[in-house]
Amino acid sequence: MREWWVQVGLLAVPLLAAYLHIPPPQLSPALHSWKSSGKFFTYKGLRIFYQDSVGVVGSPEIVVLLHGFPTSSYDWYKIWEGLTLRFHRVIALDFLGFGFSDKPRPHHYSIFEQASIVEALLRHLGLQNRRINLLSHDYGDIVAQELLYRFKQNRSGRLTIKSLCLSNGGIFPETHRPLLLQKLLKDGGMLSPILTRLMNFFVFSRGLTPVFGPYTRPSESELWDMWAGIRNNDGNLVIDSLLQYINQRKKFRRRWVGALASVSIPIHFIYGPLDPVNPYPEFLELYRLSKVFCYLYLDSELLNGPLLQGAGSHPALTCVVYVLYFHVVVCWNMSI
């Protein structure tokens, strides 16, 4: 019996070693093209990836896109061309620890640092004195809330925000329901680094797919693109550190939820009601009881259609209607 266990152990060690050294998947042609068309700038010695496209000639409008967790700026690729038909500049970045940006470890990842990186990017592009439209999702919503707080307090880089459009993010910590894997990675202690190394495409795809609505779920090839972005620069090994944003959101709730109150700019929130992470109706009930000054897009004729009525945590990120809706939002902003 003892010899049997020894043989199993001898076999398991090399298999585990081989598993832990599986190389990241190759970039698909589309993802490779996205990377090739982008650029990098340096923030405190760290390389940050970004996209910057020139769109409509003669328009003064600039939009900056802030992606969600755990993906990257590639989330926006399906609506990118549509946005360039509306805005003069369309800009997106991979936050530190995401996508093609550097993923230092150990590192104290924070929402404050990510907001400072956005400000640094706009200074790098010479846009620090321009009025910026922000379009954010999930993790990006919290970064946008911090940028809004700084804008209201006239602090830091003094990013001038013209309008803000949020989409399915846990702006209220009380209603945020992280997935089981997120809880284990966030608060797993010594277990977290082990879990990050054992994570694979199967675990990732099975965990992420349910947060999409039934009409907007990604294809397997799209999930592989997301996973390739995570595995780039061993990003799976920093997921537990990135997830500390959930604890930061609770700690700084007053600061970030308060930033949405008594604002002088138009703020809009697009909400997919089948979001299991920010569930209906708890989220809507708290929204209605709060003093948040957002225009919530949920009950209009457009959103009652089957496409967005069945949207989850990624409301319409995979459909053209998002472009059209944001087009309406910003045009309305300009008339206020």
Coordinates of C-alpha atoms in Angstrom, one line a residue:
M1 CA 0.0 0.0 0.0
R2 CA 2.8 2.4 0.9
E3 CA 4.6 1.8 -2.4
W4 CA 1.3 2.5 -4.3
W5 CA 1.1 6.0 -2.7
V6 CA 4.7 6.7 -3.4
Q7 CA 4.2 5.8 -7.1
V8 CA 1.1 8.1 -7.3
G9 CA 3.1 10.9 -5.7
L10 CA 6.0 10.4 -8.1
L11 CA 3.6 10.6 -11.0
A12 CA 1.6 13.6 -9.6
V13 CA 4.6 15.8 -9.1
P14 CA 5.7 16.1 -12.7
L15 CA 2.1 16.3 -13.9
L16 CA 1.4 19.2 -11.5
A17 CA 4.7 20.9 -12.6
A18 CA 3.7 20.5 -16.2
Y19 CA 0.2 21.9 -15.5
L20 CA 1.6 24.9 -13.7
H21 CA 3.8 25.7 -16.6
I22 CA 1.2 25.5 -19.3
P23 CA 2.0 28.5 -21.6
P24 CA -0.7 31.2 -22.1
P25 CA -2.9 30.7 -25.2
Q26 CA -1.8 32.4 -28.4
L27 CA -3.5 35.6 -29.3
S28 CA -6.3 35.3 -31.9
P29 CA -5.9 37.4 -35.0
A30 CA -8.5 39.9 -33.7
L31 CA -6.8 40.2 -30.3
H32 CA -3.4 40.4 -31.9
S33 CA -4.6 43.2 -34.2
W34 CA -6.0 45.0 -31.2
K35 CA -2.7 44.9 -29.5
S36 CA -0.8 45.9 -32.6
S37 CA -2.9 48.9 -33.2
G38 CA -2.5 50.1 -29.6
K39 CA 0.3 51.9 -27.8
F40 CA 2.0 52.0 -24.4
F41 CA 2.9 54.8 -22.1
T42 CA 4.9 54.6 -18.9
Y43 CA 3.4 55.4 -15.5
K44 CA 6.0 55.3 -12.6
G45 CA 8.1 52.8 -14.5
L46 CA 5.1 50.6 -15.5
R47 CA 3.9 50.1 -19.0
I48 CA 0.2 50.8 -19.6
F49 CA -1.5 49.8 -22.8
Y50 CA -4.0 52.0 -24.5
Q51 CA -6.0 52.6 -27.7
D52 CA -6.5 56.1 -29.1
S53 CA -8.5 56.5 -32.3
V54 CA -9.4 59.7 -34.2
G55 CA -13.0 59.7 -35.3
V56 CA -15.3 62.4 -36.5
V57 CA -13.4 65.4 -37.9
G58 CA -14.5 68.7 -36.5
S59 CA -16.3 67.3 -33.4
P60 CA -14.9 68.4 -30.0
E61 CA -16.2 65.3 -28.2
I62 CA -13.8 62.9 -26.5
V63 CA -14.9 59.7 -24.8
V64 CA -12.7 57.6 -22.5
L65 CA -13.7 54.0 -21.9
L66 CA -13.0 52.2 -18.6
H67 CA -13.3 48.4 -18.7
G68 CA -14.5 45.9 -16.1
F69 CA -13.0 43.0 -14.1
P70 CA -11.3 40.8 -15.0
T71 CA -10.9 41.6 -18.7
S72 CA -9.5 44.6 -20.6
S73 CA -10.1 47.4 -23.1
Y74 CA -10.8 44.7 -25.7
D75 CA -14.3 44.5 -24.1
W76 CA -15.1 47.6 -26.2
Y77 CA -14.0 46.3 -29.6
K78 CA -17.5 45.6 -31.0
I79 CA -18.7 49.1 -30.4
W80 CA -15.4 50.9 -31.2
E81 CA -16.1 51.8 -34.8
G82 CA -19.6 53.0 -33.9
L83 CA -18.1 55.3 -31.2
T84 CA -15.6 56.8 -33.7
L85 CA -18.6 57.8 -35.9
R86 CA -19.8 59.9 -33.0
F87 CA -16.7 61.2 -31.2
H88 CA -13.6 62.9 -32.4
R89 CA -11.4 60.9 -30.0
V90 CA -12.1 57.4 -28.6
I91 CA -9.7 56.3 -25.9
A92 CA -9.5 53.2 -23.8
L93 CA -6.8 51.7 -21.6
D94 CA -6.0 48.4 -19.9
F95 CA -5.8 49.2 -16.2
L96 CA -2.7 48.1 -14.4
G97 CA -2.8 44.4 -13.8
F98 CA -5.2 43.8 -16.8
G99 CA -4.9 43.0 -20.5
F100 CA -1.6 44.0 -22.1
S101 CA -0.6 46.4 -19.3
D102 CA 2.1 45.4 -16.8
K103 CA 1.1 43.1 -13.9
P104 CA 3.6 43.6 -11.2
R105 CA 3.6 41.3 -8.2
P106 CA 3.7 41.7 -5.3
H107 CA 1.8 45.0 -5.7
H108 CA -0.8 46.9 -3.8
Y109 CA -3.5 47.4 -6.5
S110 CA -5.9 50.2 -5.7
I111 CA -8.7 52.1 -7.3
F112 CA -6.9 55.3 -6.4
E113 CA -3.9 54.2 -8.4
Q114 CA -6.0 53.3 -11.4
A115 CA -7.7 56.7 -11.4
S116 CA -4.3 58.4 -11.3
I117 CA -3.3 56.3 -14.3
V118 CA -6.3 57.5 -16.2
E119 CA -5.3 61.1 -15.4
A120 CA -1.7 60.4 -16.4
L121 CA -2.8 59.0 -19.7
L122 CA -4.8 62.1 -20.6
R123 CA -1.8 64.3 -19.6
H124 CA 0.3 62.1 -21.8
L125 CA -2.1 62.7 -24.7
G126 CA -2.2 66.4 -24.0
L127 CA -5.9 66.3 -23.1
Q128 CA -5.8 67.3 -19.4
N129 CA -7.6 70.5 -20.1
R130 CA -10.3 69.1 -22.3
R131 CA -13.8 68.1 -21.2
I132 CA -14.1 64.3 -21.2
N133 CA -17.1 62.0 -21.5
L134 CA -16.6 58.8 -19.5
L135 CA -18.2 55.5 -20.4
S136 CA -17.5 52.8 -17.8
H137 CA -18.4 49.3 -16.8
D138 CA -18.1 47.2 -13.6
Y139 CA -14.6 47.8 -12.1
G140 CA -14.4 50.9 -14.3
D141 CA -17.4 52.3 -12.6
I142 CA -15.5 52.6 -9.3
V143 CA -12.6 54.2 -11.1
A144 CA -15.0 56.7 -12.6
Q145 CA -16.5 57.4 -9.2
E146 CA -13.1 58.2 -7.9
L147 CA -12.4 60.5 -10.9
L148 CA -15.8 62.1 -10.3
Y149 CA -14.9 62.7 -6.6
R150 CA -11.6 64.3 -7.6
F151 CA -13.4 66.4 -10.2
K152 CA -15.9 67.7 -7.6
Q153 CA -13.1 68.4 -5.0
N154 CA -10.9 69.9 -7.7
R155 CA -8.1 67.5 -6.7
S156 CA -5.2 65.6 -8.2
G157 CA -5.0 65.8 -12.0
R158 CA -8.3 67.9 -12.2
L159 CA -9.8 65.8 -15.0
T160 CA -12.7 67.8 -16.3
I161 CA -15.7 65.5 -16.7
K162 CA -18.4 66.5 -19.1
S163 CA -20.7 63.5 -18.7
L164 CA -20.5 60.0 -17.1
C165 CA -22.3 56.9 -18.3
L166 CA -22.0 53.9 -15.9
S167 CA -23.1 50.3 -16.7
N168 CA -23.7 47.4 -14.4
G169 CA -21.2 47.9 -11.6
G170 CA -21.4 47.5 -7.9
I171 CA -21.8 51.2 -7.1
F172 CA -23.6 50.1 -3.9
P173 CA -21.4 47.7 -1.8
E174 CA -24.5 46.5 0.0
T175 CA -26.1 44.9 -3.1
H176 CA -22.9 43.5 -4.6
R177 CA -22.8 39.7 -4.6
P178 CA -19.4 38.5 -5.7
L179 CA -19.1 35.0 -7.2
L180 CA -17.9 32.1 -5.0
L181 CA -14.5 32.0 -6.8
Q182 CA -14.1 35.8 -6.3
K183 CA -14.7 35.4 -2.5
L184 CA -12.2 32.6 -2.3
L185 CA -9.6 34.5 -4.2
K186 CA -10.3 37.8 -2.3
D187 CA -10.3 36.4 1.2
G188 CA -8.6 33.1 0.9
G189 CA -5.4 34.1 2.6
M190 CA -2.6 31.5 1.9
L191 CA -5.1 29.6 -0.3
S192 CA -5.5 32.5 -2.8
P193 CA -2.0 32.2 -4.5
I194 CA -2.6 28.4 -4.9
L195 CA -6.0 29.0 -6.5
T196 CA -4.6 31.6 -8.9
R197 CA -2.0 29.1 -10.1
L198 CA -4.6 26.3 -10.5
M199 CA -7.1 28.4 -12.4
N200 CA -7.6 27.4 -16.0
F201 CA -9.8 28.2 -19.0
F202 CA -12.5 25.8 -17.9
V203 CA -12.8 27.3 -14.4
F204 CA -12.7 30.8 -15.8
S205 CA -15.3 30.3 -18.5
R206 CA -17.7 28.4 -16.3
G207 CA -17.4 31.2 -13.7
L208 CA -17.8 34.2 -16.0
T209 CA -20.5 33.0 -18.5
P210 CA -23.4 33.1 -16.0
V211 CA -22.9 36.9 -15.4
F212 CA -23.9 37.5 -19.0
G213 CA -27.6 37.7 -20.0
P214 CA -29.0 34.9 -22.1
Y215 CA -29.0 37.0 -25.2
T216 CA -25.4 38.4 -24.8
R217 CA -23.3 35.4 -23.7
P218 CA -19.9 35.3 -25.4
S219 CA -18.9 32.6 -27.8
E220 CA -16.1 30.2 -26.8
S221 CA -13.7 32.1 -29.0
E222 CA -14.5 35.3 -27.2
L223 CA -14.0 33.6 -23.9
W224 CA -10.6 32.4 -25.1
D225 CA -9.7 36.0 -26.0
M226 CA -10.6 37.1 -22.5
W227 CA -8.6 34.3 -21.0
A228 CA -5.6 35.1 -23.2
G229 CA -5.7 38.7 -22.0
I230 CA -5.8 37.5 -18.4
R231 CA -2.9 35.0 -18.9
N232 CA -0.8 37.6 -20.7
N233 CA 2.1 38.6 -18.4
D234 CA 0.9 35.9 -15.9
G235 CA -2.1 38.0 -15.0
N236 CA -3.9 35.1 -13.4
L237 CA -1.3 35.4 -10.6
V238 CA -2.5 38.9 -9.6
I239 CA -6.3 38.3 -9.7
D240 CA -6.4 37.9 -5.9
S241 CA -4.6 41.2 -5.5
L242 CA -6.9 43.0 -8.0
L243 CA -10.0 41.7 -6.2
Q244 CA -9.1 43.7 -3.1
Y245 CA -11.1 46.5 -4.9
I246 CA -14.2 44.9 -3.4
N247 CA -12.9 45.6 0.1
Q248 CA -11.8 49.1 -0.9
R249 CA -15.3 49.7 -2.2
K250 CA -16.8 48.9 1.2
K251 CA -14.2 51.0 3.0
F252 CA -14.7 54.1 0.8
R253 CA -18.4 53.8 0.2
R254 CA -19.2 57.2 1.5
R255 CA -16.6 58.8 -0.7
W256 CA -17.6 57.0 -3.9
V257 CA -21.3 56.8 -3.6
G258 CA -21.3 60.3 -2.3
A259 CA -19.6 61.4 -5.5
L260 CA -22.7 60.6 -7.4
A261 CA -24.8 63.0 -5.3
S262 CA -25.3 66.7 -6.0
V263 CA -23.4 66.7 -9.2
S264 CA -23.4 69.4 -11.9
I265 CA -22.9 67.1 -14.8
P266 CA -25.3 64.5 -16.5
I267 CA -24.8 61.0 -15.1
H268 CA -26.4 58.0 -16.6
F269 CA -26.6 54.4 -15.5
I270 CA -27.4 51.5 -17.9
Y271 CA -28.5 48.4 -15.9
G272 CA -29.0 44.9 -17.2
P273 CA -31.5 43.4 -14.7
L274 CA -30.3 39.8 -14.9
D275 CA -27.0 40.7 -13.4
P276 CA -26.3 38.1 -10.6
V277 CA -23.5 40.1 -9.1
N278 CA -25.7 43.3 -8.7
P279 CA -29.1 41.5 -8.5
Y280 CA -32.5 42.8 -9.3
P281 CA -34.6 44.0 -7.4
E282 CA -32.2 44.7 -4.5
F283 CA -30.0 47.0 -6.6
L284 CA -33.0 49.0 -7.9
E285 CA -34.6 49.3 -4.5
L286 CA -31.4 50.8 -3.0
Y287 CA -31.0 53.0 -6.1
R288 CA -34.5 54.5 -5.6
L289 CA -33.9 55.0 -1.9
S290 CA -30.5 56.7 -2.4
K291 CA -29.8 60.2 -3.2
V292 CA -27.7 59.3 -6.3
F293 CA -28.4 61.6 -9.1
C294 CA -28.2 59.2 -12.1
Y295 CA -30.6 58.8 -14.9
L296 CA -31.3 55.0 -14.8
Y297 CA -32.0 53.4 -18.2
L298 CA -34.0 50.3 -17.6
D299 CA -37.7 50.9 -18.2
S300 CA -37.7 52.8 -21.5
E301 CA -39.1 51.3 -24.7
L302 CA -35.7 50.5 -26.0
L303 CA -34.5 48.6 -22.9
N304 CA -37.8 46.7 -22.6
G305 CA -36.9 44.9 -25.8
P306 CA -35.7 41.3 -25.5
L307 CA -32.0 42.2 -26.0
L308 CA -31.5 44.4 -23.0
Q309 CA -34.3 43.0 -20.9
G310 CA -32.3 39.8 -20.9
A311 CA -28.9 41.5 -20.3
G312 CA -26.8 40.6 -17.3
S313 CA -23.6 42.1 -15.9
H314 CA -22.4 43.0 -19.4
P315 CA -25.4 44.9 -20.7
A316 CA -25.2 45.2 -24.4
L317 CA -21.5 45.3 -24.6
T318 CA -21.9 42.8 -27.4
C319 CA -24.5 44.7 -29.4
V320 CA -24.7 47.8 -31.6
V321 CA -27.7 49.1 -29.6
Y322 CA -25.2 50.2 -26.9
V323 CA -23.5 52.5 -29.4
L324 CA -26.8 53.9 -30.4
Y325 CA -28.0 54.4 -26.9
F326 CA -24.8 56.1 -25.8
H327 CA -25.1 58.3 -28.9
V328 CA -28.5 59.4 -27.6
V329 CA -27.2 59.9 -24.1
V330 CA -24.4 62.2 -25.1
C331 CA -26.4 64.1 -27.6
W332 CA -28.9 64.8 -24.8
N333 CA -26.0 65.8 -22.5
M334 CA -25.0 68.5 -25.0
S335 CA -28.4 70.0 -25.0
I336 CA -28.5 70.5 -21.2

